Amino acid sequence: MNTSESAENYLETILILSKRKPVVRSVDIAEELGYKKSSVSVAMKNLREKNHITVTKEGFIYLTESGREIADMIYERHQLLSEWLIRLGVDPGTATEDACRIEHVISKESFEAIKQHIK
């Protein structure tokens, strides 16, 4: 699963939005991330071409199995790393920002070790 940080962020955002809304559209993603709709459209085209999402004729965006797998992985990393940093005394805002950067570069092995250590 070799995906870019940008693609991972979009997939994670789709997952998060799908937990809050009955359907996810490009405009929802643009609003959530503060991006231009045109930028989101290009990203959705790329994710569609990589079979990470499907888009209905109504413009509803759904994660495919591979897209969901990536989104779940990134979301789990984000949640766990944020909570861990906060418990270590890091300001919640800083912890969330740092977790967002770390979640994309940490190896599976290191993340699993942190996860086991925390539990």
Coordinates of N, CA, C and O in Angstrom, one line a residue:
M1 N 0.8 -1.2 0.0 CA 0.0 0.0 0.0 C 0.9 1.2 0.0 O 1.2 1.8 1.0
N2 N 1.3 1.7 -1.1 CA 2.1 2.8 -1.2 C 1.3 4.0 -1.7 O 1.0 4.1 -2.9
T3 N 0.9 4.8 -0.8 CA 0.1 6.0 -1.1 C 0.7 7.2 -0.6 O 1.5 7.2 0.4
S4 N 0.4 8.4 -1.2 CA 1.0 9.6 -0.8 C 0.3 10.1 0.5 O -0.8 9.7 0.8
E5 N 1.0 11.0 1.2 CA 0.4 11.6 2.4 C -0.9 12.3 2.1 O -1.9 12.3 2.8
S6 N -0.9 13.0 0.9 CA -2.1 13.7 0.5 C -3.3 12.8 0.3 O -4.4 13.0 0.8
A7 N -3.0 11.7 -0.4 CA -4.1 10.7 -0.6 C -4.6 10.1 0.7 O -5.8 9.9 0.9
E8 N -3.6 9.8 1.6 CA -4.0 9.3 2.9 C -4.9 10.3 3.7 O -5.9 9.9 4.3
N9 N -4.6 11.6 3.6 CA -5.4 12.6 4.3 C -6.8 12.7 3.7 O -7.7 12.8 4.4
Y10 N -6.9 12.6 2.4 CA -8.2 12.6 1.8 C -9.0 11.4 2.2 O -10.2 11.5 2.5
L11 N -8.4 10.2 2.1 CA -9.1 9.0 2.5 C -9.6 9.1 4.0 O -10.7 8.7 4.3
E12 N -8.7 9.6 4.8 CA -9.1 9.7 6.3 C -10.2 10.7 6.4 O -11.1 10.5 7.2
T13 N -10.2 11.8 5.7 CA -11.2 12.8 5.7 C -12.6 12.2 5.3 O -13.6 12.4 5.9
I14 N -12.5 11.4 4.2 CA -13.8 10.8 3.7 C -14.3 9.9 4.8 O -15.5 9.9 5.1
L15 N -13.4 9.1 5.5 CA -13.9 8.2 6.5 C -14.5 9.0 7.7 O -15.6 8.7 8.1
I16 N -13.9 10.1 8.1 CA -14.4 10.9 9.2 C -15.7 11.5 8.9 O -16.7 11.5 9.6
L17 N -15.8 12.0 7.6 CA -17.1 12.6 7.2 C -18.2 11.6 7.1 O -19.3 11.9 7.4
S18 N -17.8 10.4 6.7 CA -18.9 9.3 6.5 C -19.4 8.9 7.9 O -20.5 8.4 7.9
K19 N -18.7 9.2 8.9 CA -19.2 8.9 10.3 C -20.2 9.9 10.8 O -21.0 9.7 11.6
R20 N -20.1 11.2 10.2 CA -20.9 12.3 10.6 C -22.1 12.6 9.6 O -23.0 13.2 10.0
K21 N -21.9 12.1 8.4 CA -22.9 12.5 7.4 C -23.4 11.2 6.7 O -22.7 10.2 6.6
P22 N -24.7 11.3 6.2 CA -25.2 10.1 5.5 C -24.5 9.8 4.2 O -24.3 8.7 3.7
V23 N -24.0 10.9 3.5 CA -23.2 10.8 2.3 C -22.1 11.9 2.3 O -22.3 12.9 2.9
V24 N -21.1 11.6 1.5 CA -19.9 12.5 1.4 C -19.8 13.0 0.0 O -19.9 12.1 -0.9
R25 N -19.7 14.3 -0.2 CA -19.5 14.8 -1.5 C -18.2 15.6 -1.5 O -17.6 16.0 -0.5
S26 N -17.7 16.0 -2.7 CA -16.5 16.7 -2.8 C -16.5 18.0 -2.1 O -15.6 18.5 -1.5
V27 N -17.7 18.7 -2.1 CA -17.9 20.0 -1.5 C -17.7 19.8 0.0 O -17.1 20.7 0.7
D28 N -18.1 18.7 0.6 CA -18.0 18.4 2.0 C -16.5 18.3 2.4 O -16.0 18.8 3.4
I29 N -15.7 17.6 1.5 CA -14.3 17.4 1.8 C -13.6 18.8 1.7 O -12.7 19.1 2.5
A30 N -14.0 19.6 0.7 CA -13.4 20.9 0.5 C -13.6 21.8 1.7 O -12.7 22.4 2.2
E31 N -14.8 21.8 2.2 CA -15.1 22.6 3.4 C -14.4 22.1 4.6 O -13.8 22.9 5.4
E32 N -14.3 20.8 4.8 CA -13.6 20.2 6.0 C -12.1 20.5 6.0 O -11.6 20.8 7.0
L33 N -11.5 20.5 4.8 CA -10.1 20.7 4.7 C -9.7 22.1 4.4 O -8.5 22.5 4.5
G34 N -10.7 22.9 4.0 CA -10.4 24.3 3.6 C -9.7 24.4 2.3 O -8.9 25.3 2.1
Y35 N -10.0 23.5 1.4 CA -9.3 23.4 0.1 C -10.3 23.9 -1.0 O -11.6 23.9 -0.7
K36 N -9.8 24.3 -2.1 CA -10.7 24.7 -3.2 C -11.4 23.4 -3.8 O -10.8 22.3 -3.8
K37 N -12.6 23.6 -4.3 CA -13.3 22.4 -4.8 C -12.5 21.8 -6.0 O -12.5 20.6 -6.2
S38 N -11.9 22.7 -6.8 CA -11.1 22.2 -8.0 C -10.0 21.3 -7.5 O -9.7 20.3 -8.2
S39 N -9.3 21.6 -6.4 CA -8.2 20.8 -5.9 C -8.8 19.4 -5.4 O -8.2 18.4 -5.7
V40 N -9.9 19.5 -4.8 CA -10.5 18.2 -4.3 C -10.9 17.4 -5.5 O -10.8 16.1 -5.5
S41 N -11.5 18.0 -6.5 CA -11.9 17.2 -7.7 C -10.7 16.5 -8.3 O -10.9 15.3 -8.7
V42 N -9.6 17.1 -8.4 CA -8.4 16.5 -9.0 C -8.0 15.3 -8.1 O -7.7 14.2 -8.6
A43 N -8.0 15.5 -6.8 CA -7.6 14.4 -5.9 C -8.6 13.3 -5.9 O -8.2 12.1 -5.9
M44 N -9.9 13.5 -6.1 CA -10.9 12.5 -6.2 C -10.7 11.7 -7.4 O -10.9 10.5 -7.4
K45 N -10.4 12.4 -8.5 CA -10.1 11.7 -9.8 C -8.9 10.7 -9.6 O -9.0 9.5 -10.0
N46 N -7.9 11.1 -8.9 CA -6.7 10.3 -8.7 C -7.1 9.1 -7.8 O -6.6 8.0 -8.0
L47 N -7.8 9.4 -6.7 CA -8.3 8.3 -5.8 C -9.2 7.3 -6.6 O -9.1 6.1 -6.3
R48 N -10.0 7.8 -7.4 CA -10.9 6.9 -8.2 C -10.1 6.0 -9.2 O -10.3 4.8 -9.3
E49 N -9.1 6.6 -9.8 CA -8.2 5.9 -10.8 C -7.4 4.8 -10.0 O -7.1 3.8 -10.6
K50 N -7.1 5.0 -8.8 CA -6.4 4.0 -8.0 C -7.3 3.0 -7.3 O -6.9 2.2 -6.5
N51 N -8.6 3.2 -7.6 CA -9.7 2.3 -7.0 C -9.7 2.4 -5.5 O -10.0 1.4 -4.8
H52 N -9.5 3.6 -4.9 CA -9.6 3.8 -3.5 C -11.0 4.3 -3.1 O -11.4 4.3 -2.0
I53 N -11.7 4.9 -4.1 CA -13.0 5.4 -3.9 C -13.9 5.1 -5.1 O -13.4 4.8 -6.2
T54 N -15.2 5.2 -4.9 CA -16.2 5.2 -6.0 C -17.0 6.5 -5.9 O -17.2 7.0 -4.8
V55 N -17.4 7.0 -7.0 CA -18.3 8.2 -7.0 C -19.5 7.9 -7.8 O -19.4 7.5 -9.0
T56 N -20.7 8.1 -7.2 CA -21.9 7.8 -7.9 C -22.2 9.0 -8.9 O -21.6 10.0 -8.8
K57 N -23.2 8.8 -9.7 CA -23.6 9.8 -10.7 C -24.1 11.1 -9.9 O -24.0 12.2 -10.4
E58 N -24.6 10.9 -8.7 CA -25.0 12.0 -7.9 C -23.9 12.7 -7.2 O -24.1 13.8 -6.6
G59 N -22.7 12.2 -7.3 CA -21.5 12.8 -6.7 C -21.2 12.3 -5.3 O -20.4 12.9 -4.6
F60 N -21.8 11.2 -4.9 CA -21.6 10.7 -3.5 C -20.3 9.8 -3.6 O -20.2 9.0 -4.5
I61 N -19.5 10.1 -2.6 CA -18.2 9.4 -2.6 C -18.2 8.3 -1.5 O -18.6 8.5 -0.4
Y62 N -17.7 7.1 -1.9 CA -17.6 6.0 -1.0 C -16.2 5.4 -1.1 O -15.6 5.3 -2.2
L63 N -15.7 4.9 0.0 CA -14.4 4.2 0.1 C -14.6 2.8 -0.5 O -15.6 2.1 -0.1
T64 N -13.7 2.4 -1.3 CA -13.6 1.0 -1.7 C -12.9 0.2 -0.5 O -12.5 0.8 0.5
E65 N -12.8 -1.1 -0.7 CA -12.1 -1.9 0.3 C -10.7 -1.4 0.6 O -10.3 -1.2 1.7
S66 N -10.0 -1.1 -0.5 CA -8.6 -0.7 -0.3 C -8.5 0.7 0.3 O -7.7 1.0 1.1
G67 N -9.5 1.6 -0.1 CA -9.5 2.9 0.4 C -9.9 2.9 1.9 O -9.3 3.6 2.7
R68 N -10.8 2.0 2.2 CA -11.2 1.9 3.6 C -10.1 1.4 4.5 O -9.8 1.8 5.6
E69 N -9.3 0.4 4.0 CA -8.2 -0.1 4.7 C -7.1 1.0 5.0 O -6.6 1.0 6.1
I70 N -6.8 1.8 4.0 CA -5.9 2.9 4.2 C -6.4 3.9 5.2 O -5.7 4.3 6.2
A71 N -7.7 4.3 5.0 CA -8.3 5.3 5.9 C -8.4 4.8 7.3 O -8.0 5.6 8.3
D72 N -8.7 3.5 7.5 CA -8.8 3.0 8.9 C -7.4 3.0 9.5 O -7.3 3.3 10.7
M73 N -6.4 2.6 8.8 CA -5.0 2.6 9.3 C -4.6 4.0 9.7 O -4.1 4.2 10.8
I74 N -4.8 5.0 8.9 CA -4.4 6.4 9.2 C -5.2 6.9 10.4 O -4.6 7.5 11.3
Y75 N -6.5 6.6 10.4 CA -7.3 7.1 11.4 C -6.9 6.5 12.8 O -6.8 7.2 13.8
E76 N -6.6 5.2 12.8 CA -6.2 4.6 14.0 C -4.9 5.2 14.5 O -4.7 5.5 15.7
R77 N -4.0 5.4 13.6 CA -2.7 6.0 14.0 C -2.9 7.4 14.6 O -2.3 7.8 15.6
H78 N -3.7 8.2 13.9 CA -4.0 9.6 14.3 C -4.6 9.6 15.7 O -4.1 10.3 16.6
Q79 N -5.6 8.8 15.9 CA -6.3 8.7 17.2 C -5.3 8.3 18.4 O -5.2 9.0 19.4
L80 N -4.6 7.2 18.1 CA -3.7 6.7 19.2 C -2.6 7.6 19.5 O -2.3 7.9 20.6
L81 N -1.9 8.2 18.4 CA -0.8 9.1 18.6 C -1.2 10.4 19.3 O -0.5 10.9 20.2
S82 N -2.4 10.9 18.9 CA -2.9 12.1 19.5 C -3.1 11.9 21.0 O -2.7 12.7 21.9
E83 N -3.8 10.8 21.4 CA -4.1 10.5 22.7 C -2.9 10.3 23.6 O -2.8 10.7 24.7
W84 N -1.9 9.6 23.0 CA -0.7 9.3 23.7 C 0.1 10.6 24.0 O 0.6 10.8 25.1
L85 N 0.2 11.5 23.0 CA 0.9 12.7 23.2 C 0.2 13.6 24.2 O 0.9 14.2 25.0
I86 N -1.1 13.6 24.2 CA -1.8 14.4 25.2 C -1.5 13.8 26.6 O -1.3 14.6 27.6
R87 N -1.5 12.5 26.7 CA -1.2 11.9 28.0 C 0.2 12.2 28.5 O 0.4 12.2 29.7
L88 N 1.1 12.4 27.6 CA 2.4 12.7 27.9 C 2.6 14.2 28.3 O 3.7 14.7 28.7
G89 N 1.5 15.0 28.2 CA 1.5 16.4 28.6 C 1.6 17.4 27.5 O 1.7 18.6 27.7
V90 N 1.5 16.9 26.3 CA 1.6 17.8 25.1 C 0.2 18.5 25.0 O -0.9 17.9 25.2
D91 N 0.2 19.8 24.7 CA -1.0 20.6 24.4 C -1.9 19.8 23.4 O -1.3 19.4 22.4
P92 N -3.2 19.7 23.6 CA -4.0 18.9 22.7 C -3.9 19.4 21.2 O -3.9 18.6 20.3
G93 N -3.9 20.7 21.0 CA -3.7 21.2 19.6 C -2.4 20.8 19.0 O -2.4 20.3 17.8
T94 N -1.3 20.9 19.7 CA 0.0 20.5 19.2 C 0.0 19.0 19.0 O 0.5 18.5 18.0
A95 N -0.6 18.3 20.0 CA -0.6 16.8 19.9 C -1.3 16.3 18.6 O -0.8 15.4 17.9
T96 N -2.4 17.0 18.3 CA -3.2 16.6 17.1 C -2.4 16.9 15.8 O -2.3 16.1 14.9
E97 N -1.8 18.1 15.8 CA -1.0 18.5 14.6 C 0.2 17.5 14.4 O 0.5 17.1 13.3
D98 N 0.9 17.2 15.5 CA 2.1 16.3 15.5 C 1.7 14.9 15.0 O 2.3 14.3 14.2
A99 N 0.6 14.5 15.6 CA 0.1 13.1 15.2 C -0.3 13.1 13.8 O 0.0 12.0 13.1
C100 N -0.8 14.1 13.2 CA -1.1 14.2 11.8 C 0.1 14.1 10.9 O 0.1 13.5 9.8
R101 N 1.2 14.6 11.4 CA 2.5 14.5 10.6 C 3.1 13.1 10.8 O 3.5 12.4 9.9
I102 N 3.1 12.6 12.1 CA 3.7 11.3 12.4 C 3.0 10.2 11.7 O 3.6 9.2 11.2
E103 N 1.7 10.2 11.7 CA 0.9 9.1 11.2 C 1.3 8.6 9.8 O 1.0 7.5 9.4
H104 N 1.8 9.5 9.0 CA 2.1 9.2 7.6 C 3.5 8.6 7.4 O 3.8 8.0 6.4
V105 N 4.4 8.9 8.4 CA 5.8 8.5 8.2 C 6.3 7.3 9.1 O 7.3 6.7 8.8
I106 N 5.5 7.1 10.2 CA 5.9 6.0 11.1 C 5.8 4.7 10.5 O 4.8 4.4 9.7
S107 N 6.7 3.8 10.7 CA 6.7 2.4 10.1 C 5.6 1.6 10.9 O 5.2 2.0 12.0
K108 N 5.1 0.6 10.2 CA 4.2 -0.3 10.8 C 4.7 -0.9 12.1 O 4.1 -1.0 13.1
E109 N 6.0 -1.3 12.0 CA 6.7 -1.9 13.2 C 6.7 -0.9 14.4 O 6.4 -1.3 15.5
S110 N 7.1 0.3 14.1 CA 7.2 1.3 15.2 C 5.8 1.6 15.8 O 5.7 1.7 17.0
F111 N 4.9 1.7 14.9 CA 3.5 2.0 15.4 C 3.0 0.9 16.3 O 2.4 1.1 17.3
E112 N 3.2 -0.3 15.8 CA 2.7 -1.5 16.6 C 3.4 -1.6 18.0 O 2.8 -1.9 19.0
A113 N 4.7 -1.2 18.0 CA 5.4 -1.2 19.3 C 4.9 -0.2 20.2 O 4.7 -0.4 21.4
I114 N 4.6 1.0 19.7 CA 4.0 2.1 20.5 C 2.6 1.6 21.0 O 2.3 1.8 22.2
K115 N 1.8 1.1 20.1 CA 0.5 0.6 20.5 C 0.6 -0.4 21.6 O -0.2 -0.3 22.6
Q116 N 1.5 -1.4 21.5 CA 1.6 -2.4 22.5 C 2.1 -1.8 23.8 O 1.6 -2.2 24.9
H117 N 3.0 -0.9 23.8 CA 3.5 -0.2 25.0 C 2.4 0.6 25.7 O 2.3 0.6 26.9
I118 N 1.6 1.2 24.9 CA 0.5 2.1 25.5 C -0.5 1.2 26.2 O -1.0 1.5 27.3
K119 N -0.8 0.1 25.6 CA -1.9 -0.8 26.2 C -1.3 -1.7 27.2 O -1.4 -1.8 28.3

